[in-house]
XYZ file of N, CA, C and O in Angstrom:
796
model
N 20.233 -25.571 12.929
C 18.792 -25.718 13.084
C 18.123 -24.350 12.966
O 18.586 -23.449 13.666
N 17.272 -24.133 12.306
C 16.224 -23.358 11.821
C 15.427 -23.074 12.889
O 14.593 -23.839 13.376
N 15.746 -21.726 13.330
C 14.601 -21.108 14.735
C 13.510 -19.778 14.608
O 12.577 -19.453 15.342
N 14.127 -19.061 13.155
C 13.412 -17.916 13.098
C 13.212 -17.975 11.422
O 14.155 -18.362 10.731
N 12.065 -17.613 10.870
C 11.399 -17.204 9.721
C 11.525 -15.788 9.647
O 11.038 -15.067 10.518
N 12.204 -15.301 8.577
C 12.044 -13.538 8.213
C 11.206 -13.735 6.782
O 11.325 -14.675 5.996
N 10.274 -12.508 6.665
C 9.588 -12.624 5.516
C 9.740 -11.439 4.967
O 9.884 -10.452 5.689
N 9.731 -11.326 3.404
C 10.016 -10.203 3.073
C 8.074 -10.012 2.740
O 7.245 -10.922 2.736
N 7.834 -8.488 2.488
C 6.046 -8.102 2.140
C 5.960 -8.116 1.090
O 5.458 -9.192 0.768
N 6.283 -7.166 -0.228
C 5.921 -7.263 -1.476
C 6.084 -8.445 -2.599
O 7.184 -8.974 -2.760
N 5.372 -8.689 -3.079
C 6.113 -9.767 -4.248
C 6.216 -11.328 -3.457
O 6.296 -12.419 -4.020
N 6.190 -11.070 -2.077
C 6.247 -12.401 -1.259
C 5.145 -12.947 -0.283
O 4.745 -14.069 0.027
N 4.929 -12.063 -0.045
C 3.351 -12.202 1.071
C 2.063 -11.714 0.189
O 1.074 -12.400 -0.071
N 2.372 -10.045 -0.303
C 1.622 -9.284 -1.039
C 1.715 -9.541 -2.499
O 2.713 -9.546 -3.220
N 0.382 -9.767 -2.805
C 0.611 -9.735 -4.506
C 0.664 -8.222 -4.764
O 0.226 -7.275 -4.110
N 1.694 -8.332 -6.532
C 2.003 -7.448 -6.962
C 1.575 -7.184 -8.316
O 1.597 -8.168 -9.056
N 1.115 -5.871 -8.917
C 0.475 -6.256 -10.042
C 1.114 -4.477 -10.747
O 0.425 -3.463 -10.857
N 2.492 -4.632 -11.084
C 2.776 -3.048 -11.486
C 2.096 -2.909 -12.886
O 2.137 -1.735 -13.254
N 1.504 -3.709 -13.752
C 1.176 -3.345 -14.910
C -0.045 -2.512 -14.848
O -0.221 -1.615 -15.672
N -1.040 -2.810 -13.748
C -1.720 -2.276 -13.316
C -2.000 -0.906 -12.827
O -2.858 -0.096 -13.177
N -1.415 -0.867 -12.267
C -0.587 0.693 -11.313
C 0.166 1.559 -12.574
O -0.188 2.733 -12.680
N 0.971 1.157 -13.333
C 1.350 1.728 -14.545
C 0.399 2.314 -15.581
O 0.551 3.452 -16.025
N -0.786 1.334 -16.028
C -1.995 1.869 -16.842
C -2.532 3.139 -16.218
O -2.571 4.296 -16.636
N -2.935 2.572 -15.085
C -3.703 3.813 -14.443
C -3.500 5.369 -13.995
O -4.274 6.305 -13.797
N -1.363 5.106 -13.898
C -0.767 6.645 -14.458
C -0.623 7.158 -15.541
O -0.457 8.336 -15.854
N -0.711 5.934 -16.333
C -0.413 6.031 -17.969
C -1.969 7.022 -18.524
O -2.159 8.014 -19.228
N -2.731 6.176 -17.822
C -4.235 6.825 -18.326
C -4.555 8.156 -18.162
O -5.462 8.665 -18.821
N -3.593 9.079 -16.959
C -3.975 10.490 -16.659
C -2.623 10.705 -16.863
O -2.196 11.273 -15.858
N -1.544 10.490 -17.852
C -0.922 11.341 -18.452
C 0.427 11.499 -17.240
O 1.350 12.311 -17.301
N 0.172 10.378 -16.088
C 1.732 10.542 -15.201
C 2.778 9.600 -16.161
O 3.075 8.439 -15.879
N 3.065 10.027 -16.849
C 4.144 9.206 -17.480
C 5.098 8.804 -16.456
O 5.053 7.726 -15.864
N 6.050 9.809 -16.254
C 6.837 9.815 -15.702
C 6.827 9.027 -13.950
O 7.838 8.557 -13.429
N 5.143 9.060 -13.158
C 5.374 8.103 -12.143
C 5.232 6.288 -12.639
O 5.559 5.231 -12.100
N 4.672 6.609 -13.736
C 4.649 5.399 -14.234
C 5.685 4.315 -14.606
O 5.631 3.086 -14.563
N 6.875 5.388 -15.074
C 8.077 4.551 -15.378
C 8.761 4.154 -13.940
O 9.521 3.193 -13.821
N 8.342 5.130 -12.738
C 9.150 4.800 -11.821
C 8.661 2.967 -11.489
O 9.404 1.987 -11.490
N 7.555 3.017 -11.300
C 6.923 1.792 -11.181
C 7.288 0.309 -12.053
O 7.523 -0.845 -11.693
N 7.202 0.967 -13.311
C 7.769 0.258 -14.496
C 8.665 -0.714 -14.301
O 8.708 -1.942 -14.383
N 9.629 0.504 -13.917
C 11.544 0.124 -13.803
C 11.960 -0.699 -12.605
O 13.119 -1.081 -12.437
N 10.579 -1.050 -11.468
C 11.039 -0.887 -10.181
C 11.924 -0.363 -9.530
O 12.555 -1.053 -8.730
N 12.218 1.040 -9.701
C 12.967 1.683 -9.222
C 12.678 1.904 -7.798
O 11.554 1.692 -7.344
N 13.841 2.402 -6.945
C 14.260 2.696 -5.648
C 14.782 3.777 -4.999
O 14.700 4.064 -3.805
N 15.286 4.310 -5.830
C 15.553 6.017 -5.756
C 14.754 7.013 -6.021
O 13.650 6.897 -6.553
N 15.306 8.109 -5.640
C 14.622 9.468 -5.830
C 13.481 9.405 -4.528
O 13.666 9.228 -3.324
N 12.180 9.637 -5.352
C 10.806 9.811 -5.225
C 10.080 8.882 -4.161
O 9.374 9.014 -3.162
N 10.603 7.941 -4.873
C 9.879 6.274 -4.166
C 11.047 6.010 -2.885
O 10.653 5.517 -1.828
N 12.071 6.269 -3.019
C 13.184 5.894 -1.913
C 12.376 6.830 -1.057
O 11.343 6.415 -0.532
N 12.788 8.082 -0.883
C 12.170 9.138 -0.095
C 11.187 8.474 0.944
O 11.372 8.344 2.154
N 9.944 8.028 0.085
C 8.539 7.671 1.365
C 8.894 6.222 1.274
O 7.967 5.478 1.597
N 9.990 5.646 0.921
C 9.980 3.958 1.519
C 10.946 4.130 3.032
O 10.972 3.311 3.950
N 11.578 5.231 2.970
C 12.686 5.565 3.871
C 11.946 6.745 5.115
O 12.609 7.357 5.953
N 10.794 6.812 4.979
C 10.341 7.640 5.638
C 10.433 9.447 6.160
O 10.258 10.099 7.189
N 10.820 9.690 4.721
C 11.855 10.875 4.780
C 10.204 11.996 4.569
O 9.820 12.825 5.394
N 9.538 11.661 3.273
C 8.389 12.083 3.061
C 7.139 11.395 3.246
O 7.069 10.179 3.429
N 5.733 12.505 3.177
C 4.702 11.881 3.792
C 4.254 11.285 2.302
O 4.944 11.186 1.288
N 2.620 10.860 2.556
C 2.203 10.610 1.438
C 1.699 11.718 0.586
O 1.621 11.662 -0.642
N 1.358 12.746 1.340
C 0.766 14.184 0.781
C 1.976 15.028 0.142
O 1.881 15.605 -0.941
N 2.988 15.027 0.853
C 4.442 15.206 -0.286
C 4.381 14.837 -1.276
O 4.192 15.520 -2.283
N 4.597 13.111 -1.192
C 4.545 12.283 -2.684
C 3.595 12.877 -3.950
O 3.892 12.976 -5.141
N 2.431 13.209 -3.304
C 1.284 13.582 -4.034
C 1.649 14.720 -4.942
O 1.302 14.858 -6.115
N 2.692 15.817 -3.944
C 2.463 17.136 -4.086
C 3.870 17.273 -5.485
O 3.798 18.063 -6.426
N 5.299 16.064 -5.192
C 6.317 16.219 -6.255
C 5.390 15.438 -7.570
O 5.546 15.971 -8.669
N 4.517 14.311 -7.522
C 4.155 13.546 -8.224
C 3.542 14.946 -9.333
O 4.022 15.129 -10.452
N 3.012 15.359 -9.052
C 2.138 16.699 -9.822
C 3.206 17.664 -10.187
O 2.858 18.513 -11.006
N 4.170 17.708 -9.850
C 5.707 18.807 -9.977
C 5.894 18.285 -10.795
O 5.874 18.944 -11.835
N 6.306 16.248 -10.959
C 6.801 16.867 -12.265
C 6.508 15.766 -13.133
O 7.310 15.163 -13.846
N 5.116 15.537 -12.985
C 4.395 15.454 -14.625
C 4.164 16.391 -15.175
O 4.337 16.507 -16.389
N 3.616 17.499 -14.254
C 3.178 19.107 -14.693
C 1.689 18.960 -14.932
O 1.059 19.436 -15.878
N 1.169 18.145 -13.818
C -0.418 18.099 -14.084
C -0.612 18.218 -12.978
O 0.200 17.989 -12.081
N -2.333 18.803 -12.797
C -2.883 19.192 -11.268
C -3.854 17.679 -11.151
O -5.028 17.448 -11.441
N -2.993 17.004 -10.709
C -3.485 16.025 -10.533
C -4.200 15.506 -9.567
O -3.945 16.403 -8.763
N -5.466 14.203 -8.476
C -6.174 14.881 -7.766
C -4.992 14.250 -6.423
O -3.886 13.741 -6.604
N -5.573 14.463 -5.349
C -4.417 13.340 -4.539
C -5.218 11.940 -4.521
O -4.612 10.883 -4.696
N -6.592 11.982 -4.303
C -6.922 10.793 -4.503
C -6.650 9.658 -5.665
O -6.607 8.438 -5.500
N -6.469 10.445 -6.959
C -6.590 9.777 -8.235
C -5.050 8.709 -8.013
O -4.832 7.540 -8.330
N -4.220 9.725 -7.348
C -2.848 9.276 -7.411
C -2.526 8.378 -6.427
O -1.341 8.089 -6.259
N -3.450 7.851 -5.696
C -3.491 6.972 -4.300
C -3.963 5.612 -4.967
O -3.395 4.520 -5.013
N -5.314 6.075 -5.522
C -5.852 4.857 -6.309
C -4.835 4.226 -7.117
O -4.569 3.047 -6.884
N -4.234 4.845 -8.028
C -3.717 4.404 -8.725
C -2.301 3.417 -8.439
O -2.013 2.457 -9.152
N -1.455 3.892 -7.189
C -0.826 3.622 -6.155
C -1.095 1.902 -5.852
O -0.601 0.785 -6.006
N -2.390 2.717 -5.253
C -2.580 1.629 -4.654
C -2.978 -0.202 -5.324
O -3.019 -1.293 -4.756
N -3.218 0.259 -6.840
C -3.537 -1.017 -8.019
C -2.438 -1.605 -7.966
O -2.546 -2.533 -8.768
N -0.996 -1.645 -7.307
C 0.324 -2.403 -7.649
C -0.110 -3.231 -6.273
O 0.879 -3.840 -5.866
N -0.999 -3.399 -5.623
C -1.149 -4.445 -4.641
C -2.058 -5.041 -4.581
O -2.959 -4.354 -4.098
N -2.551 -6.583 -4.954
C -3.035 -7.439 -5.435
C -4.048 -8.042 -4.011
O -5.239 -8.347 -4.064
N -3.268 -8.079 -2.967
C -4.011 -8.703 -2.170
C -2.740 -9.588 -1.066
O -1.539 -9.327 -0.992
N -3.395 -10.497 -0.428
C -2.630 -11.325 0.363
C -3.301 -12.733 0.763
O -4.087 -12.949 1.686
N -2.636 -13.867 -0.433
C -3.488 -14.957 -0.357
C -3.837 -15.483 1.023
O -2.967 -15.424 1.892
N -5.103 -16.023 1.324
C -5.812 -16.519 2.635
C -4.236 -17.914 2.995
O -3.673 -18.107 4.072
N -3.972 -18.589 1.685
C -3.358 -19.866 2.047
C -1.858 -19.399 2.413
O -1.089 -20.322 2.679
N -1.365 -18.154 2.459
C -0.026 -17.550 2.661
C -0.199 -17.258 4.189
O 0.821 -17.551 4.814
N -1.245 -16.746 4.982
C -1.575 -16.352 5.972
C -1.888 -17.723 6.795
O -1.560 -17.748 7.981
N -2.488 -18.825 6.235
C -2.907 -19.619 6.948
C -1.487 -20.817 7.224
O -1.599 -21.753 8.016
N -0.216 -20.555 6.419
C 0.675 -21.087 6.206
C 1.396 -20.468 7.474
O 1.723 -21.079 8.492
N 1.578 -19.092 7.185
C 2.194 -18.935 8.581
C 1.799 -19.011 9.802
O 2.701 -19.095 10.636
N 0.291 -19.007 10.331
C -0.068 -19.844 11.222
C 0.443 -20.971 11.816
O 0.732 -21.288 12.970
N 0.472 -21.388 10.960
C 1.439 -23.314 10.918
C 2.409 -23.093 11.173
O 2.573 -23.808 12.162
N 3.609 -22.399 10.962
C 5.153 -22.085 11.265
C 5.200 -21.651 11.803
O 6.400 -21.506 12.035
N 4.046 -20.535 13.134
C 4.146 -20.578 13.909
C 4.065 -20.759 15.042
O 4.519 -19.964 15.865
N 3.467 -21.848 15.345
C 4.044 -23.201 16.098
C 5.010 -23.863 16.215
O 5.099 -24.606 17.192
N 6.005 -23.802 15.283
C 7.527 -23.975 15.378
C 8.242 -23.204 15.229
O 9.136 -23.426 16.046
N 8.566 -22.014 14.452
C 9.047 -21.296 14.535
C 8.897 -19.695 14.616
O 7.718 -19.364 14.488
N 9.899 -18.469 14.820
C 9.738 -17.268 15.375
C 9.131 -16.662 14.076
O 9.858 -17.017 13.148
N 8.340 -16.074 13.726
C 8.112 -15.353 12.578
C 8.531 -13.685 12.165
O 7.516 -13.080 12.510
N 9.123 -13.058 11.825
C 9.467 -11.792 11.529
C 9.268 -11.364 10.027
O 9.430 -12.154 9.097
N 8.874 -9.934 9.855
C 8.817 -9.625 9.009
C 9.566 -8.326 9.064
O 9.378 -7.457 9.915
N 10.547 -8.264 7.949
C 11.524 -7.324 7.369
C 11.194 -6.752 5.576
O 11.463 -7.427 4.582
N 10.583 -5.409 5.570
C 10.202 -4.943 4.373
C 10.331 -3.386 4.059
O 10.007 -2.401 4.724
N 10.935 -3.522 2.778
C 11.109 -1.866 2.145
C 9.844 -1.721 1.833
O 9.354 -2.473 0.990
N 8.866 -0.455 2.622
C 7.761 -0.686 2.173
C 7.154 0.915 2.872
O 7.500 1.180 4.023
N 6.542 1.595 2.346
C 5.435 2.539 2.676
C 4.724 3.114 3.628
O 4.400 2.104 4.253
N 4.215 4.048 4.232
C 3.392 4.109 5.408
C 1.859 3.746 4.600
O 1.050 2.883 4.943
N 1.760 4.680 3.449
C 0.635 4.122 2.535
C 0.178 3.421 2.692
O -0.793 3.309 3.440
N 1.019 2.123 1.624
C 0.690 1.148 1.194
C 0.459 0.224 2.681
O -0.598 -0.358 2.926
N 1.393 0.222 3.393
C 1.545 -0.723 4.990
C 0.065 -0.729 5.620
O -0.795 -1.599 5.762
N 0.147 0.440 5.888
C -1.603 1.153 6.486
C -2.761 0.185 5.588
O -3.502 -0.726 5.957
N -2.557 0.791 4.334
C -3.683 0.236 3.306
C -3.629 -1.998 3.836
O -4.620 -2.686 4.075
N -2.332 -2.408 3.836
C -2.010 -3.617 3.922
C -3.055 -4.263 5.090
O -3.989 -5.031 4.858
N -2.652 -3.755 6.368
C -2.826 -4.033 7.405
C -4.268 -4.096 7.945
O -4.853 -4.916 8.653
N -4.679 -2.793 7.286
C -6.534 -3.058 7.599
C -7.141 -3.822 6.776
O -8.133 -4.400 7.218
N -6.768 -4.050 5.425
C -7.297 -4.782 4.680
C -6.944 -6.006 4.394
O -7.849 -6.559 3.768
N -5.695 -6.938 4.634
C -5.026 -8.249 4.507
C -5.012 -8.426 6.322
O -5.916 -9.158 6.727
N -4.234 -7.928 7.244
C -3.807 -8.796 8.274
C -5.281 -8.673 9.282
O -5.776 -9.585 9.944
N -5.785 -7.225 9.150
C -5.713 -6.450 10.137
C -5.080 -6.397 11.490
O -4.932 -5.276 11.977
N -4.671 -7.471 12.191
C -3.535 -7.709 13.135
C -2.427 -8.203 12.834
O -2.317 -9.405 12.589
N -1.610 -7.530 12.806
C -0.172 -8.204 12.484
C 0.227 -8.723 13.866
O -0.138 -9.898 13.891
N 0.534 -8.552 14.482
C 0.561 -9.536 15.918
C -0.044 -10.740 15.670
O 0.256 -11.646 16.448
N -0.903 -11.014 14.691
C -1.821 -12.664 15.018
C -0.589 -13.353 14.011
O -0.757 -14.538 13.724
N 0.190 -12.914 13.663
C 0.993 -13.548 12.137
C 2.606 -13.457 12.121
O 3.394 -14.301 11.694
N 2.944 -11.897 12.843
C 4.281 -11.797 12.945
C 5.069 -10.777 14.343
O 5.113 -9.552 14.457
N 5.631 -11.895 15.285
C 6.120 -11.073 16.049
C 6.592 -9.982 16.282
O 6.362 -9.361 17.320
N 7.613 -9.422 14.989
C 7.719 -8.231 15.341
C 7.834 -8.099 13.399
O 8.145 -8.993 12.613
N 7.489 -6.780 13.129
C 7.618 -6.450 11.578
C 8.916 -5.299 11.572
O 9.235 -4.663 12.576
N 9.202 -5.246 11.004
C 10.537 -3.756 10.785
C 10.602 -3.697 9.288
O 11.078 -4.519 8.505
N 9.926 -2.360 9.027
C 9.309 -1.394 7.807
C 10.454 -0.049 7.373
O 10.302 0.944 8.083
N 10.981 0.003 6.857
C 12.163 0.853 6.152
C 11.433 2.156 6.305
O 12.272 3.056 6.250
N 9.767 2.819 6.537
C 9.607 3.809 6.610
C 9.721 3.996 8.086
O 9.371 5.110 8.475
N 10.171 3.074 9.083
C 9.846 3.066 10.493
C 11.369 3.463 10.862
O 11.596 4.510 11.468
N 12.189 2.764 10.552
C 13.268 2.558 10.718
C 14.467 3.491 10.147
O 15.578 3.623 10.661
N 13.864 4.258 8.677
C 14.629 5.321 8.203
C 15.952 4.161 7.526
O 17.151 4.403 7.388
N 15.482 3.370 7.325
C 16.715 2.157 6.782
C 16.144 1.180 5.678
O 15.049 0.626 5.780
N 17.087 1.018 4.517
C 15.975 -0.066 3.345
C 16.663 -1.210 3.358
O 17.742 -1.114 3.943
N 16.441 -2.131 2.968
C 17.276 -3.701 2.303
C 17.730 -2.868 0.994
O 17.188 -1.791 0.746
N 18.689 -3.372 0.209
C 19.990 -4.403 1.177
C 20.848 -4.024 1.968
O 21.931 -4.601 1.880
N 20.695 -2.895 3.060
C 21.535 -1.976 3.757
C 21.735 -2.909 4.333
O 20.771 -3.675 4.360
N 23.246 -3.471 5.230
C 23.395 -4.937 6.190
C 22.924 -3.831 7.844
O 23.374 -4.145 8.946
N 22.071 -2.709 7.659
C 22.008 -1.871 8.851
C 20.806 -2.124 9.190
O 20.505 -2.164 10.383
N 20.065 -2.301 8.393
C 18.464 -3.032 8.332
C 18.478 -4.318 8.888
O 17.631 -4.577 9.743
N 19.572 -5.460 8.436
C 19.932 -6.613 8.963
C 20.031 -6.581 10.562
O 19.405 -7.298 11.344
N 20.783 -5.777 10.805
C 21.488 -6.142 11.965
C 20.950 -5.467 13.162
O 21.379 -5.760 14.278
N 19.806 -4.357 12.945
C 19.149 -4.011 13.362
C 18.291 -4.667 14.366
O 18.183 -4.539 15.586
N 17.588 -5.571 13.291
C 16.537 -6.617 13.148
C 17.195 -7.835 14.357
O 16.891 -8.234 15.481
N 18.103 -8.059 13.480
C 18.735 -9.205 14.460
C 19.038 -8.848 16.115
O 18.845 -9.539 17.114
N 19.670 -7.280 15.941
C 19.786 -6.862 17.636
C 18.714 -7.009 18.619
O 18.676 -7.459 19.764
N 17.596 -6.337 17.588
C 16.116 -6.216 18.335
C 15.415 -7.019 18.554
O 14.537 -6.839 19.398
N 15.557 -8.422 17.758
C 14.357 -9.304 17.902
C 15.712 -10.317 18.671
O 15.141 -11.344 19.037
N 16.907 -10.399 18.965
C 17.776 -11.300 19.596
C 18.246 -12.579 18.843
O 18.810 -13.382 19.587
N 18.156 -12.909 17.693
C 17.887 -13.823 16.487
C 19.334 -14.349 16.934
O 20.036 -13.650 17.665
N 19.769 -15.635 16.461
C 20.590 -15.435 15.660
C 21.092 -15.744 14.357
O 20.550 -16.792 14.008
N 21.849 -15.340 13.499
C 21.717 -15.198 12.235
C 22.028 -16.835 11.357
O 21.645 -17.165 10.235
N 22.704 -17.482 12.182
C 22.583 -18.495 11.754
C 21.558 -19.987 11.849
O 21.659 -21.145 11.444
N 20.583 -19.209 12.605
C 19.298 -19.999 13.117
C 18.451 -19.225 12.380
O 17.295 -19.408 12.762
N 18.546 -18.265 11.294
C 17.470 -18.024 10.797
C 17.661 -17.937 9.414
O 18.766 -17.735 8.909
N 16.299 -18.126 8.587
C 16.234 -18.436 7.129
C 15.179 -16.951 6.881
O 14.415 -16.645 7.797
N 15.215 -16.135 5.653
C 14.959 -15.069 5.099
C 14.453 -15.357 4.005
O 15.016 -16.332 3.506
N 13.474 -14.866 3.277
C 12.622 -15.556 2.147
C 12.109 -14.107 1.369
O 11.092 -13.427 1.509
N 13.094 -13.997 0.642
C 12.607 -12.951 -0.247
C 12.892 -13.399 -1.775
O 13.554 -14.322 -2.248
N 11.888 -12.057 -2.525
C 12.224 -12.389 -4.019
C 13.318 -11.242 -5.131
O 13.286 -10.951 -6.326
N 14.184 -10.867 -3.997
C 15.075 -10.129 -4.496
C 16.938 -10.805 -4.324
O 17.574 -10.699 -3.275
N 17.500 -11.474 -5.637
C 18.628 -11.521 -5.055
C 19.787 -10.146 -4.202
O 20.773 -10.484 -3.545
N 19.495 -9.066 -4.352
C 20.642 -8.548 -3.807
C 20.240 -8.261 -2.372
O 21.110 -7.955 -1.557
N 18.880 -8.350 -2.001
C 18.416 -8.448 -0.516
C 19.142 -9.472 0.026
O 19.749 -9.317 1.085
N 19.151 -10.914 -0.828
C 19.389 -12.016 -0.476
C 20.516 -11.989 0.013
O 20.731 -12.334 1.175
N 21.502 -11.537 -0.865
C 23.281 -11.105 -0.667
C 23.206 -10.940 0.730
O 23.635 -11.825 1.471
N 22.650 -9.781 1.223
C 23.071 -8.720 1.779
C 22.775 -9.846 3.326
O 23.443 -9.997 4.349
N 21.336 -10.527 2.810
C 21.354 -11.479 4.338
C 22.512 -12.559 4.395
O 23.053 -12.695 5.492
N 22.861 -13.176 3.566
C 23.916 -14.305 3.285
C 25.572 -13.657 3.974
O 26.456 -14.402 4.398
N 25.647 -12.310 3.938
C 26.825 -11.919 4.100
C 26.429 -11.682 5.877
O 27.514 -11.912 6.411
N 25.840 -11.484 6.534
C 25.499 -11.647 7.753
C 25.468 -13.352 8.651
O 25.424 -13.818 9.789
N 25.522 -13.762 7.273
C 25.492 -15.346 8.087
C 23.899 -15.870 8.264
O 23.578 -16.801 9.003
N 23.079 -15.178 7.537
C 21.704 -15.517 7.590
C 21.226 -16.558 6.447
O 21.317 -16.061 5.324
N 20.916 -17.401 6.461
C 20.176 -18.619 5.503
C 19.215 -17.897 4.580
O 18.540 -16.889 4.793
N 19.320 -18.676 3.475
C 17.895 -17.575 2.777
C 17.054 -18.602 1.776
O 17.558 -19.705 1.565
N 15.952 -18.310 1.236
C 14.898 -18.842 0.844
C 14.533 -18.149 -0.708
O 13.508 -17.468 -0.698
N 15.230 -18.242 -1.993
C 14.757 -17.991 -3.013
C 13.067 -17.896 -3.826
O 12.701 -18.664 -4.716
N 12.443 -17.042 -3.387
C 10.933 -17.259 -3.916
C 11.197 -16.008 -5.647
O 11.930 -15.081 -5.993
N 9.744 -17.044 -6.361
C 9.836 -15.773 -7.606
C 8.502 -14.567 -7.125
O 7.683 -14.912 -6.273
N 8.459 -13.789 -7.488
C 7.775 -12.489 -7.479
C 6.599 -12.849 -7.691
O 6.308 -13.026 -8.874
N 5.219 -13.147 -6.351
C 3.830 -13.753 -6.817
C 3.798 -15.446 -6.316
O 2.789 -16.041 -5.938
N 4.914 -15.907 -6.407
C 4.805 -17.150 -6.432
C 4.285 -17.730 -5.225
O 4.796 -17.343 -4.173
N 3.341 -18.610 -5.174
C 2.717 -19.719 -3.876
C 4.096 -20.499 -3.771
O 4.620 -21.267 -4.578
N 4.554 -20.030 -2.427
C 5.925 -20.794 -1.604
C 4.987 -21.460 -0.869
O 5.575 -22.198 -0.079
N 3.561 -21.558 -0.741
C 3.431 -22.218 0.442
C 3.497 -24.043 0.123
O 3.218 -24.688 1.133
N 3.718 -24.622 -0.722
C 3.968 -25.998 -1.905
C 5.270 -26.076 -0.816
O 5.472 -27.069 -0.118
N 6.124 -24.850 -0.791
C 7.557 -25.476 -0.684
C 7.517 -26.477 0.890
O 6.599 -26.396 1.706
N 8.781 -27.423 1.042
C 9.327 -27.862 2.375
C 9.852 -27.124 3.129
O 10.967 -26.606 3.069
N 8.795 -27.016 4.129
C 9.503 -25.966 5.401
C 9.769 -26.830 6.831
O 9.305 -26.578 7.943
N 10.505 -27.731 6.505
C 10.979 -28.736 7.514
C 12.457 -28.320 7.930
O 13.052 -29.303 8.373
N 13.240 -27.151 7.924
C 14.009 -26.899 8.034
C 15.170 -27.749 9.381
O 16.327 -27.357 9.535
């Protein structure tokens, strides 16, 4: 039986729009942050401030290292910030509903940035939506690490076989399945809220 909901943020809660975010480095000549975006890559640069290692004014400061442009910090925030679409009203009003039956958590490789930017502008309370969140820049830990998993599970008391995980990454997915955690296949953008959550 199904007792706890984990949600992943990008691509699943948050719309995602990298073509967007790509033009707009493309347009001032960041090639090179552009492909990171592109590729969805996870290393280097972008690992760094998803892992909480660097700030955002760092990011700013290698981002300009090594395109080799004096680029502004704002320009590079904006632009940043175009890979996030929003957070549909009917995704929010969905988990409302589930939670009344079940625990809600949210588990995400994700930004102080972007999180910040998220939170005042989509939740502004995350407490009204998700008991507890655990953010890879908080934690110094990303998916699919099973250290992020088990973390989560210690702290919020879960257990792994009473709970279902809903992301749009298979090797996240792995990484919960090998813990004994249930999981929830969504595509990148897609309205899950259609799906049966009668678990």
């Amino acid at each position: 039986m199904i007792k706890n909901i984990v949600f992943d943020f990008g691509g699943v809660l948050v719309g995602l729009d990298k073509g967007a975010s790509v033009r707009a480095f493309k347009d001032f000549g960041a090639d090179v942050i552009a492909k990171y975006i592109d590729d969805y890559r996870s290393e280097d640069l972008f690992n760094d401030l998803e892992l909480g290692k660097i700030t955002m004014e760092d990011f700013c400061d290698e981002a300009r290292r090594q395109c080799d442009k004096q680029l502004a910090d704002e320009d590079i925030k904006n632009a940043w910030l175009l890979l996030l679409t929003g957070v549909a009203q009917k995704k929010l009003d969905k988990i409302l509903s589930l939670k009344k039956k079940y625990r809600i958590l949210l588990l995400s490789n994700t930004n102080a940035f972007h999180w910040e930017y998220s939170v005042n502008n989509y939740f502004k309370d995350t407490k009204t939506y998700f008991e507890k969140c655990y953010l890879s820049f908080e934690l110094g830990l990303a998916k699919p690490d099973r250290r992020m998993f088990e973390f989560m599970i210690e702290d919020s008391e879960i257990v792994p076989e009473e709970t279902i995980f809903i992301d749009d990454s298979e090797k996240n997915r792995n990484a919960a399945i090998a813990l004994g955690i249930h999981t929830m296949s969504v595509e990148t953008n897609e309205d899950w809220t259609i799906r049966n959550f009668d678990f």
